[in-house]
Amino acid sequence: MAGENGFQYHSEQFADIRILRYKIPGFGNLGLKQKKLLYYLYEAGLAGRDIIWDQNYKYNLLIRHVLENIVRTFSGNRNTESWKNFMVYVKRVWFSNGIHHHYSTDKIIPDISRAYFKELLQNSDPQGFPKPFQSTDELIDFLLPLIFDEKLDAKRVVQDSDKDIVAESAANFYEGVTREEVERYYNAIIDHDDPEPVSYGLNSKLVKENGRVVEKVWKTDGLYGEALTKVVFWLEKAEQVAENPKQAEALKKLIEYFKTGELRRFDEYNILWLQDTESFVDFINGFIEVYGDPLGRKGTFESLVSVRDEEATRRAKTISDHAAWFEWHSPTHEAYKKQEIKGVNGKAIHVVAESGDTSPATPIGVNLPNSDWLRTKYGSKSVTLSNILDAHDIAGRETGVLEEFAYSDKEIQRARKHGLRGTKLHVDLHEIVGHGSGKIKEGVGDPSKTLKNYASTIEETRADLVALYFALDPKLIELKLMPDVETGKAEYDAYIRGGLLTQLARIAPGRNLEESHMRNRQLIAQWAYHKSKHQNVIEKKVQDGKTYFLINDYELLREFFGILLKEVQRIKSEGDYEAARRLVETYGVKVDRELHDEVLERWNRLNIAPYTGFINPSLEPVIKDDEIKDVHVEYPDDFAEQMLYYGKYYSALPITL
């Protein structure tokens, strides 16, 4: 699909993945100092890329090096179906930053035989294979179970509360310890009376050595030191060309944090980063989101480098400026509303480059920091990724998904006219108001710990409900954020359609939902459908053997969203684990098998992959007399080529067994 000036947004499709490209508007008009800053931050992000691979699974780096060596040096026939199937597997592994699916976290099994994999290894350059092995045969014996055994390390993140989710998850945050031992360890070291607690365990791996549980911290002279040393090298260069003293101070504190591993330094960095609201260039770099940890404690490495989208930021700023109004007009209980809204900073950005847990699959919105006390005391930054949303919209216009799953022409026309605006408003409200709203009951403690494995789903549910509740509010028209209520209705249509139907295309037959965002979307849609059934607010329609969901009363649906929001905020504020478990397990997990099979059949006929990721632009410095005189942006169009380039030039961590 081509956009403005013939730019090709769609690159390729394989398995369940579609690869897109995105543009960086206005990059050529930036000043040299800004371009240098972006280049250094871009390099800092890529320098840490190996970390996410190792965090996702302890043998990922080994497997990636082997696969890339085969792709580079295999001397056999590359025109066979087996080779094509092998390349699909390699691309899936690249896309997921490891051998487990990026969303379902199930192990990815290649569609080739073990015999063919042996042939690939035996006909590739042995000098390119990792050194711990004495021979190709020894390497083969080690790798075959890791890659082909479906039961060995079958899931990266196990969410089944009936299991030991630490011991049975393949994610590389714990080794030799059980869930009980992890919880006992942190309960012993956490200062439960501290009103400003650090994010215990965010930047470490917990292992058992000589019968003792030991925490190994990620820092320049600790675990992941080789990669973090390179990250620091580029951040120090970025500090020298910072746009202003506040940004330079934030960068300096981040460098200090990576060098020491001290979590209090990370809090201090977050405060400085929040206070920098003037910089045109912004960045995220470090151990941030905890979705990859079954206990929601360990942060995966991610990097996001960006420039401000001035026009869309005016929309986000309007919402930020009225954050208190949204808080006070929320249907949540008065006891759990913030009396004062501090430092809510909303903006829209154009992504320049991403790495780690944000790439190739990228978010469309970000709200940080995650620490509740930091958000309460210092506020938050809420960011909408404008050029990513635009690329999704342009590439998705001709897929046929809307026509297949929307019930009526009226719904289709509403989506085409108002859908993108509705999506952007939802993201803004979700990130700026939703994640920044509400307060925790005194004495409850960190909700990410009290709600345990349901914390992420409950938080995303809460933020989505805030966005949905206000999507129909006349206040948005008054603030000129939408022309009329049709924008909100388009978002309601899309949300119910997605939560009850189209997101099922992402799930393998016979499986339930396990990823937090998917659970939260189904939870909201299923709860609203079932609770409002007697009033026929959402009507299930079957026409020509196809199932649709039609909203009959938008205002009444909004009331139901408000009722659920009130309960979800109570659950979070009170740390009510049992209520969280019942809500998520009842509405967010189980899949209607018959409907699932139908959705898969309808989706497959469209030949559209359900997951989307991106090829990063490339920043190329123009160097003369050992100085950077300019930085050019290039737009690669070959996913495999970019992955091989990254593997060759940004492999910082050693292979360990």
XYZ file of C-alpha atoms in Angstrom:
657
model
C 0.000 0.000 0.000
C 1.492 3.354 -1.101
C 0.881 6.577 0.745
C 1.876 10.167 0.103
C 4.651 10.661 -2.457
C 4.490 6.981 -3.353
C 6.027 5.790 -0.056
C 5.468 2.037 0.259
C 4.197 1.225 3.732
C 3.768 -2.519 3.187
C 6.935 -4.589 2.852
C 6.060 -8.290 3.140
C 3.943 -10.895 4.893
C 4.812 -14.291 6.342
C 3.108 -16.681 8.779
C 0.842 -14.506 10.966
C 2.962 -11.372 10.549
C 2.790 -8.348 8.261
C 5.879 -6.132 7.987
C 5.357 -2.408 7.426
C 7.547 0.691 7.160
C 7.044 4.172 8.611
C 8.254 7.634 7.701
C 9.832 10.298 9.935
C 8.127 13.558 8.874
C 10.373 16.607 8.847
C 13.643 14.821 9.641
C 15.533 16.689 6.925
C 14.549 20.051 8.434
C 16.150 19.353 11.812
C 19.314 21.090 12.918
C 22.651 19.273 12.978
C 22.757 19.141 16.779
C 19.311 17.510 16.904
C 20.295 15.023 14.208
C 23.424 14.098 16.149
C 21.367 13.617 19.306
C 18.945 11.344 17.467
C 21.798 9.353 15.955
C 23.501 8.795 19.320
C 20.218 7.754 20.956
C 19.511 5.471 17.988
C 22.876 3.770 18.486
C 22.304 3.509 22.255
C 19.056 1.672 21.630
C 20.545 -0.804 19.184
C 23.536 -1.379 21.491
C 21.168 -2.947 24.024
C 19.266 -5.088 21.514
C 20.895 -8.361 22.600
C 19.500 -7.942 26.114
C 15.860 -8.563 25.191
C 16.873 -11.726 23.360
C 18.582 -13.111 26.443
C 15.765 -11.984 28.740
C 13.198 -13.801 26.615
C 15.032 -17.147 26.820
C 18.494 -18.181 27.964
C 19.348 -19.925 24.659
C 17.923 -17.298 22.298
C 21.271 -15.700 21.477
C 22.828 -19.066 20.702
C 19.921 -19.995 18.439
C 19.911 -16.606 16.708
C 23.638 -16.771 15.933
C 23.225 -20.267 14.498
C 20.228 -19.301 12.360
C 21.938 -16.178 11.035
C 25.072 -18.112 10.171
C 22.960 -20.551 8.164
C 21.203 -17.705 6.332
C 24.558 -16.116 5.476
C 26.594 -19.190 4.541
C 24.376 -22.160 3.604
C 25.799 -23.616 0.387
C 22.874 -25.839 -0.555
C 19.810 -25.269 -2.719
C 17.875 -22.159 -1.652
C 14.966 -22.687 -4.017
C 13.248 -25.567 -2.213
C 10.053 -25.473 -0.137
C 12.100 -26.560 2.879
C 14.387 -23.545 2.526
C 11.381 -21.223 2.197
C 9.843 -22.753 5.324
C 13.137 -22.372 7.155
C 13.297 -18.678 6.245
C 9.748 -18.172 7.518
C 10.864 -19.676 10.833
C 13.933 -17.428 10.985
C 11.828 -14.337 10.306
C 9.347 -15.342 12.992
C 12.203 -15.728 15.476
C 13.619 -12.325 14.487
C 10.196 -10.751 14.850
C 9.652 -12.210 18.338
C 13.180 -11.529 19.604
C 13.451 -15.225 20.286
C 11.893 -18.621 19.736
C 8.628 -17.851 21.559
C 5.772 -16.034 19.838
C 5.843 -12.319 20.672
C 2.157 -12.271 21.704
C 1.003 -15.761 22.673
C 4.476 -16.595 24.120
C 4.077 -20.145 22.758
C 7.193 -21.806 21.393
C 7.526 -21.405 17.623
C 8.133 -24.772 15.924
C 9.676 -24.676 12.422
C 7.815 -26.287 9.550
C 10.831 -28.365 8.523
C 12.148 -31.776 9.507
C 14.952 -32.384 11.973
C 16.851 -34.058 9.154
C 16.647 -30.921 7.023
C 17.823 -28.769 9.920
C 20.837 -31.058 10.276
C 21.489 -30.621 6.556
C 21.396 -26.840 6.972
C 23.943 -26.974 9.774
C 26.223 -29.422 7.977
C 26.288 -27.280 4.821
C 27.019 -23.942 6.502
C 30.345 -22.403 7.485
C 31.380 -24.091 10.768
C 33.583 -21.107 11.609
C 30.468 -18.993 12.008
C 28.929 -21.173 14.722
C 29.324 -20.338 18.431
C 32.581 -21.471 20.006
C 31.425 -23.498 23.039
C 30.864 -26.520 20.782
C 33.662 -28.803 19.637
C 31.906 -29.970 16.467
C 28.839 -29.445 14.307
C 27.440 -32.771 15.547
C 27.717 -31.583 19.154
C 25.903 -28.386 18.216
C 23.178 -30.384 16.448
C 22.608 -32.601 19.490
C 22.262 -29.547 21.720
C 19.982 -27.549 19.431
C 17.466 -30.101 18.174
C 15.494 -30.445 21.441
C 15.532 -26.668 22.011
C 14.041 -25.984 18.595
C 11.833 -29.009 17.882
C 10.639 -30.362 21.241
C 7.206 -28.774 21.753
C 7.121 -29.610 25.464
C 10.573 -28.306 26.363
C 10.336 -24.649 27.505
C 6.948 -24.544 25.804
C 5.875 -21.068 26.951
C 7.863 -17.934 27.624
C 5.271 -16.611 30.095
C 2.949 -19.013 31.920
C -0.122 -17.281 33.383
C -2.033 -20.314 34.678
C -2.482 -19.528 38.383
C -2.721 -23.258 39.171
C 0.916 -23.728 38.126
C 4.263 -22.496 39.417
C 4.378 -19.660 36.902
C 8.021 -18.907 37.711
C 9.413 -22.422 37.369
C 7.376 -23.232 34.256
C 7.993 -19.993 32.326
C 10.895 -20.056 29.867
C 11.634 -16.343 30.323
C 15.163 -15.818 31.615
C 14.447 -13.773 34.753
C 14.716 -16.616 37.254
C 16.828 -19.750 37.431
C 16.547 -22.595 39.887
C 13.904 -20.846 42.005
C 10.184 -21.320 42.564
C 7.434 -18.712 42.740
C 7.260 -19.183 46.506
C 11.003 -18.584 46.858
C 10.851 -15.438 44.709
C 7.967 -13.969 46.677
C 9.616 -14.843 49.978
C 12.881 -13.212 48.840
C 11.273 -9.914 47.900
C 8.939 -9.844 50.896
C 12.045 -10.065 53.071
C 13.878 -7.128 51.460
C 10.994 -4.767 50.667
C 10.439 -1.897 53.064
C 6.652 -2.068 53.246
C 6.468 1.226 55.188
C 8.375 3.207 52.547
C 5.930 5.622 50.810
C 8.371 5.946 47.905
C 9.581 2.380 47.252
C 12.008 1.526 44.506
C 10.893 -0.996 41.882
C 12.408 -4.004 43.630
C 13.764 -6.559 41.167
C 13.199 -4.431 38.072
C 16.796 -4.724 36.821
C 17.995 -8.116 37.970
C 17.871 -11.873 37.555
C 17.114 -14.052 40.571
C 19.066 -17.310 40.765
C 19.919 -19.975 43.301
C 23.621 -20.490 44.039
C 24.875 -22.958 46.628
C 21.365 -23.265 48.012
C 20.917 -19.483 48.421
C 18.705 -17.146 46.398
C 20.923 -14.448 44.853
C 20.040 -11.325 42.866
C 22.278 -10.587 39.879
C 21.908 -6.940 38.854
C 22.007 -5.708 35.247
C 24.709 -3.000 35.150
C 27.928 -2.141 33.333
C 30.095 -4.240 35.681
C 27.428 -6.881 36.266
C 25.022 -8.970 34.237
C 24.596 -7.623 30.667
C 27.636 -5.450 31.290
C 29.032 -5.839 27.768
C 25.869 -4.426 26.204
C 25.209 -1.761 28.844
C 28.774 -0.464 28.500
C 28.051 0.232 24.826
C 24.671 1.768 25.683
C 26.433 4.108 28.119
C 29.072 5.008 25.504
C 26.384 6.355 23.172
C 24.350 7.982 25.939
C 27.441 9.906 27.029
C 27.769 11.214 23.475
C 24.079 12.141 23.519
C 24.558 14.037 26.778
C 27.119 16.293 25.072
C 24.594 17.421 22.430
C 21.480 17.522 24.622
C 18.929 20.178 23.676
C 18.907 21.776 27.128
C 20.306 21.331 30.665
C 17.263 19.338 31.883
C 17.668 16.761 29.145
C 21.420 16.563 29.777
C 20.810 16.045 33.499
C 18.321 13.245 32.794
C 20.793 11.520 30.472
C 23.545 11.827 33.081
C 21.348 10.208 35.727
C 20.367 7.373 33.354
C 24.068 6.720 32.703
C 24.673 6.654 36.453
C 21.853 4.137 36.867
C 23.268 1.806 34.205
C 26.706 2.014 35.801
C 25.596 1.380 39.384
C 22.404 -0.625 38.949
C 20.929 1.305 41.879
C 17.157 1.537 41.524
C 16.956 4.819 43.429
C 19.032 6.344 40.619
C 16.359 5.097 38.190
C 13.671 6.922 40.174
C 15.780 10.077 40.135
C 16.214 9.723 36.377
C 12.442 9.352 35.924
C 11.812 12.555 37.871
C 14.304 14.465 35.707
C 12.879 12.910 32.540
C 9.358 13.947 33.571
C 10.501 17.505 34.202
C 11.942 17.811 30.685
C 8.828 18.897 28.810
C 10.467 21.309 26.368
C 12.786 19.065 24.354
C 11.791 18.355 20.767
C 13.753 15.082 20.838
C 12.783 12.493 23.433
C 13.720 8.919 24.256
C 13.040 5.837 26.342
C 15.943 3.553 27.160
C 16.197 0.876 29.816
C 14.352 -1.852 31.685
C 10.763 -0.661 31.547
C 7.746 -2.907 31.012
C 7.118 -6.003 33.126
C 4.696 -7.953 30.901
C 7.426 -10.495 30.082
C 7.784 -11.531 33.727
C 5.056 -13.880 34.998
C 5.223 -12.057 38.340
C 5.204 -8.587 36.759
C 8.429 -7.463 38.425
C 11.346 -7.698 35.947
C 11.670 -5.030 33.262
C 12.517 -5.898 29.669
C 14.989 -3.739 27.766
C 13.468 -1.296 25.324
C 14.408 1.827 23.433
C 12.267 4.368 21.630
C 13.755 7.476 20.001
C 11.383 10.174 18.803
C 10.660 13.751 17.759
C 7.557 15.704 18.687
C 4.533 15.785 16.371
C 3.574 19.414 16.921
C 0.087 19.319 15.466
C -1.044 16.161 17.268
C 0.624 17.319 20.472
C -1.816 20.211 20.634
C -4.608 17.620 20.866
C -2.781 15.695 23.577
C -1.997 18.905 25.473
C -5.683 19.808 25.536
C -6.426 16.490 27.221
C -3.493 16.935 29.617
C -4.631 20.432 30.569
C -8.069 19.041 31.453
C -6.866 15.888 33.211
C -8.377 17.077 36.499
C -11.791 17.526 34.859
C -11.708 13.938 33.596
C -10.632 12.654 37.006
C -13.387 14.466 38.873
C -16.073 13.457 36.356
C -15.063 9.805 36.373
C -17.697 7.338 37.680
C -15.157 5.852 40.132
C -15.696 6.086 43.887
C -14.773 9.474 45.358
C -12.383 7.831 47.816
C -10.247 6.558 44.938
C -10.030 9.760 42.904
C -6.946 11.923 43.025
C -7.687 15.247 44.663
C -4.850 16.860 42.761
C -3.481 16.013 39.324
C 0.240 16.685 39.019
C 2.507 16.869 36.033
C 0.372 15.159 33.408
C 2.231 15.755 30.176
C 0.615 14.470 27.003
C 2.149 14.664 23.577
C 2.298 12.944 20.234
C 5.532 11.851 18.625
C 6.994 10.556 15.409
C 9.100 7.469 16.058
C 12.645 7.670 14.700
C 13.801 4.200 15.743
C 12.940 1.434 18.188
C 14.808 -1.476 19.727
C 14.384 -4.234 22.260
C 10.839 -4.871 23.455
C 9.401 -2.125 21.216
C 10.686 -3.637 17.966
C 9.790 -5.037 15.487
C 6.323 -5.152 17.137
C 5.694 -1.655 18.463
C 3.217 -0.056 20.864
C 0.939 2.729 19.627
C 0.979 4.612 22.917
C 3.197 4.863 25.982
C 2.596 6.149 29.501
C 5.516 6.304 31.917
C 6.825 5.977 34.567
C 5.126 2.836 35.843
C 5.764 3.489 39.534
C 2.519 4.600 41.196
C 4.149 6.876 43.773
C 6.167 8.626 41.081
C 3.026 9.184 39.016
C 1.142 10.524 42.023
C 3.893 12.876 43.155
C 5.512 13.917 39.864
C 3.030 13.025 37.122
C 3.572 11.112 33.920
C 4.408 11.428 30.260
C 1.741 10.091 27.944
C 2.756 9.600 24.356
C 0.854 8.710 21.182
C 2.958 7.339 18.313
C 1.539 9.334 15.400
C 3.528 7.980 12.472
C 2.995 4.400 13.645
C -0.774 4.914 13.837
C -0.749 6.561 10.415
C 1.200 3.668 8.894
C -1.255 1.161 10.391
C -4.184 3.148 9.001
C -2.803 3.573 5.473
C -1.658 -0.038 5.180
C -4.949 -1.350 6.551
C -7.357 0.516 4.268
C -7.567 -2.182 1.616
C -7.337 -5.339 3.732
C -11.072 -6.041 3.708
C -11.176 -6.687 7.468
C -13.632 -3.863 8.117
C -15.997 -5.009 5.388
C -15.837 -8.611 6.615
C -16.546 -8.016 10.313
C -18.617 -4.807 10.450
C -22.363 -5.509 10.394
C -23.674 -2.655 8.246
C -22.663 -0.144 5.601
C -23.401 2.581 8.146
C -20.816 1.114 10.508
C -18.285 0.825 7.683
C -18.779 4.416 6.535
C -18.564 5.682 10.100
C -15.276 3.817 10.561
C -13.801 5.185 7.341
C -14.749 8.751 8.203
C -14.116 8.819 11.951
C -12.142 5.676 12.795
C -8.578 7.035 12.785
C -9.578 10.087 14.823
C -11.419 7.806 17.252
C -8.400 5.528 17.609
C -6.043 8.429 18.285
C -8.427 9.894 20.849
C -8.717 6.515 22.545
C -4.929 6.181 22.735
C -4.609 9.720 24.132
C -7.307 9.173 26.750
C -5.954 5.721 27.623
C -2.389 6.929 28.106
C -2.887 10.449 29.451
C -6.001 10.097 31.603
C -6.456 6.339 32.071
C -3.002 5.373 33.323
C -2.726 8.589 35.301
C -6.064 8.322 37.106
C -7.127 6.992 40.483
C -5.259 6.462 43.719
C -4.350 3.524 45.918
C -5.973 3.080 49.315
C -3.585 3.942 52.120
C -1.739 0.888 53.382
C -2.493 -1.301 50.352
C 0.940 -1.029 48.759
C 2.076 -1.436 45.181
C -0.863 -2.849 43.136
C 1.511 -4.618 40.767
C 2.489 -6.769 43.739
C -0.907 -7.112 45.452
C -2.656 -8.123 42.214
C 0.304 -10.280 41.138
C -0.193 -12.032 37.773
C -3.443 -10.123 37.136
C -1.957 -6.653 37.728
C -1.131 -5.860 34.102
C -4.528 -6.967 32.801
C -6.370 -4.954 35.464
C -4.295 -1.842 34.745
C -4.870 -2.038 30.986
C -8.577 -2.692 31.598
C -8.793 0.396 33.779
C -7.040 2.631 31.235
C -9.197 1.361 28.348
C -12.390 1.888 30.357
C -11.439 5.486 31.093
C -10.950 6.081 27.370
C -14.220 4.356 26.488
C -16.251 6.127 29.154
C -15.211 9.578 27.945
C -15.274 8.741 24.211
C -18.930 9.814 24.010
C -18.673 12.736 26.413
C -19.824 16.145 25.063
C -16.718 17.580 26.724
C -14.632 16.245 23.829
C -16.776 18.221 21.387
C -16.574 21.308 23.588
C -12.765 20.973 23.610
C -12.801 20.571 19.809
C -11.181 17.138 20.095
C -13.881 15.616 17.893
C -16.461 17.230 15.619
C -19.417 15.205 16.893
C -20.354 12.061 18.760
C -19.906 9.907 15.633
C -16.182 9.759 16.427
C -16.911 8.167 19.783
C -19.413 5.783 18.232
C -16.810 4.679 15.685
C -14.457 3.838 18.546
C -17.186 1.895 20.382
C -17.897 -0.083 17.199
C -14.208 -0.858 16.726
C -13.664 -1.841 20.349
C -16.585 -4.266 20.566
C -15.778 -5.677 17.118
C -12.150 -6.167 18.139
C -12.789 -7.485 21.638
C -15.429 -10.025 20.632
C -14.358 -10.963 17.101
C -11.260 -9.839 15.254
C -8.640 -10.275 17.965
C -9.540 -13.984 17.998
C -7.700 -14.210 14.668
C -4.498 -13.889 16.675
C -5.113 -17.037 18.713
C -4.307 -20.578 17.596
C -7.246 -23.011 17.468
C -8.149 -24.463 20.833
C -6.218 -21.889 22.850
C -7.385 -19.335 25.407
C -6.190 -15.746 25.853
C -3.004 -15.201 27.842
C -1.562 -11.836 26.790
C -2.618 -8.985 29.117
C -3.888 -6.557 26.457
C -5.933 -9.237 24.702
C -7.398 -10.340 28.011
C -8.348 -6.805 28.943
C -10.087 -6.132 25.604
C -12.128 -9.330 25.769
C -12.876 -8.765 29.457
C -14.447 -5.371 28.755
C -16.348 -6.446 25.644
C -17.606 -9.738 27.109
C -18.610 -8.170 30.438
C -20.510 -5.378 28.686
C -22.205 -7.817 26.296
C -23.353 -10.220 29.015
C -24.276 -7.650 31.674
C -26.374 -5.601 29.226
C -27.912 -8.580 27.447
C -31.389 -8.193 28.913
C -31.487 -4.635 27.554
C -30.152 -5.696 24.137
C -27.448 -3.015 24.268
C -25.084 -5.177 22.194
C -26.892 -7.545 19.861
C -25.389 -10.703 18.432
C -26.369 -11.024 14.775
C -25.903 -14.064 12.545
C -26.287 -13.427 8.846
C -25.363 -15.849 6.057
C -23.581 -17.989 8.623
C -21.460 -15.060 9.839
C -21.514 -13.625 13.369
C -21.552 -9.882 14.027
C -22.048 -7.706 17.106
C -24.189 -4.605 16.721
C -24.405 -1.796 19.284
C -28.043 -0.728 19.660
C -27.650 1.842 22.440
C -24.354 3.716 22.672
C -25.296 5.875 25.664
C -26.448 2.912 27.707
C -23.274 1.032 26.772
C -21.332 3.988 28.118
C -23.159 3.603 31.440
C -22.121 -0.043 31.622
C -18.512 0.926 30.891
C -18.783 3.349 33.821
C -20.080 0.638 36.167
C -17.200 -1.666 35.240
C -14.670 1.167 35.556
C -15.842 1.865 39.100
C -15.321 -1.785 40.076
C -11.942 -2.131 38.339
C -10.646 1.019 40.037
C -11.836 -0.377 43.378
C -9.996 -3.638 42.700
C -6.774 -1.795 41.970
C -7.146 0.722 44.803
C -7.835 -1.997 47.374
C -5.453 -4.600 45.934
C -8.325 -7.096 45.765
C -6.577 -10.108 44.249
C -9.557 -12.465 44.453
C -11.888 -10.005 42.714
C -9.243 -9.454 40.013
C -8.867 -13.184 39.512
C -12.633 -13.747 39.211
C -13.115 -10.886 36.766
C -10.206 -11.818 34.500
C -10.808 -15.570 34.551
C -14.568 -15.211 33.977
C -14.520 -12.727 31.103
C -10.940 -12.305 29.858
C -9.502 -15.771 29.369
C -11.862 -18.360 27.895
C -12.595 -18.371 24.155
C -15.835 -19.511 22.505
C -14.487 -22.378 20.372
C -17.223 -22.302 17.735
C -16.963 -18.537 17.271
C -13.166 -18.764 17.245
C -13.198 -21.316 14.436
C -15.570 -19.106 12.453
C -13.397 -16.001 12.891
C -10.272 -17.895 11.834
C -11.992 -19.180 8.706
C -13.261 -15.718 7.737
C -9.919 -14.066 8.491
C -7.907 -16.644 6.580
C -9.974 -16.007 3.459
C -8.734 -12.389 3.549
C -5.100 -13.543 3.537
C -4.159 -10.775 5.981
C -1.709 -11.451 8.808
C -3.177 -10.544 12.226
C 0.078 -9.157 13.678
C 2.015 -6.166 12.426
C 5.592 -5.011 12.928
C 7.980 -2.542 11.378
C 11.321 -2.161 9.671
C 13.215 0.680 11.340
C 14.508 3.634 9.362
C 18.300 3.764 9.303
C 20.264 6.819 10.429
C 23.482 7.254 8.466
C 26.045 9.854 9.629
C 27.947 11.881 7.049
C 31.482 12.091 8.443
C 34.229 14.438 7.278
C 37.515 15.114 9.085
C 36.359 12.750 11.863
C 33.285 14.881 12.548
C 29.615 14.293 11.836
C 28.561 16.937 9.313
C 25.034 15.605 8.718
C 22.802 12.604 9.381
C 20.683 11.119 6.609
C 17.643 8.940 7.110
C 17.229 5.893 4.905
C 14.175 3.655 4.666
C 15.202 -0.007 4.232
C 12.580 -2.286 2.704
C 14.031 -5.748 3.381
C 13.257 -7.148 6.848
C 15.774 -10.014 6.643
C 18.518 -7.683 5.487
C 17.964 -5.377 8.469
C 17.911 -8.267 10.933
C 21.162 -9.685 9.525
C 22.756 -6.242 9.724
C 21.712 -5.856 13.356
C 22.971 -9.343 14.132
C 26.372 -8.549 12.635
C 26.960 -5.068 14.048
C 24.989 -5.029 17.314
C 25.866 -8.346 18.938
C 27.246 -7.271 22.289
C 26.621 -10.213 24.609
C 28.665 -13.428 24.685
C 27.093 -16.814 24.053
C 26.684 -18.689 27.327
C 25.240 -22.143 27.999
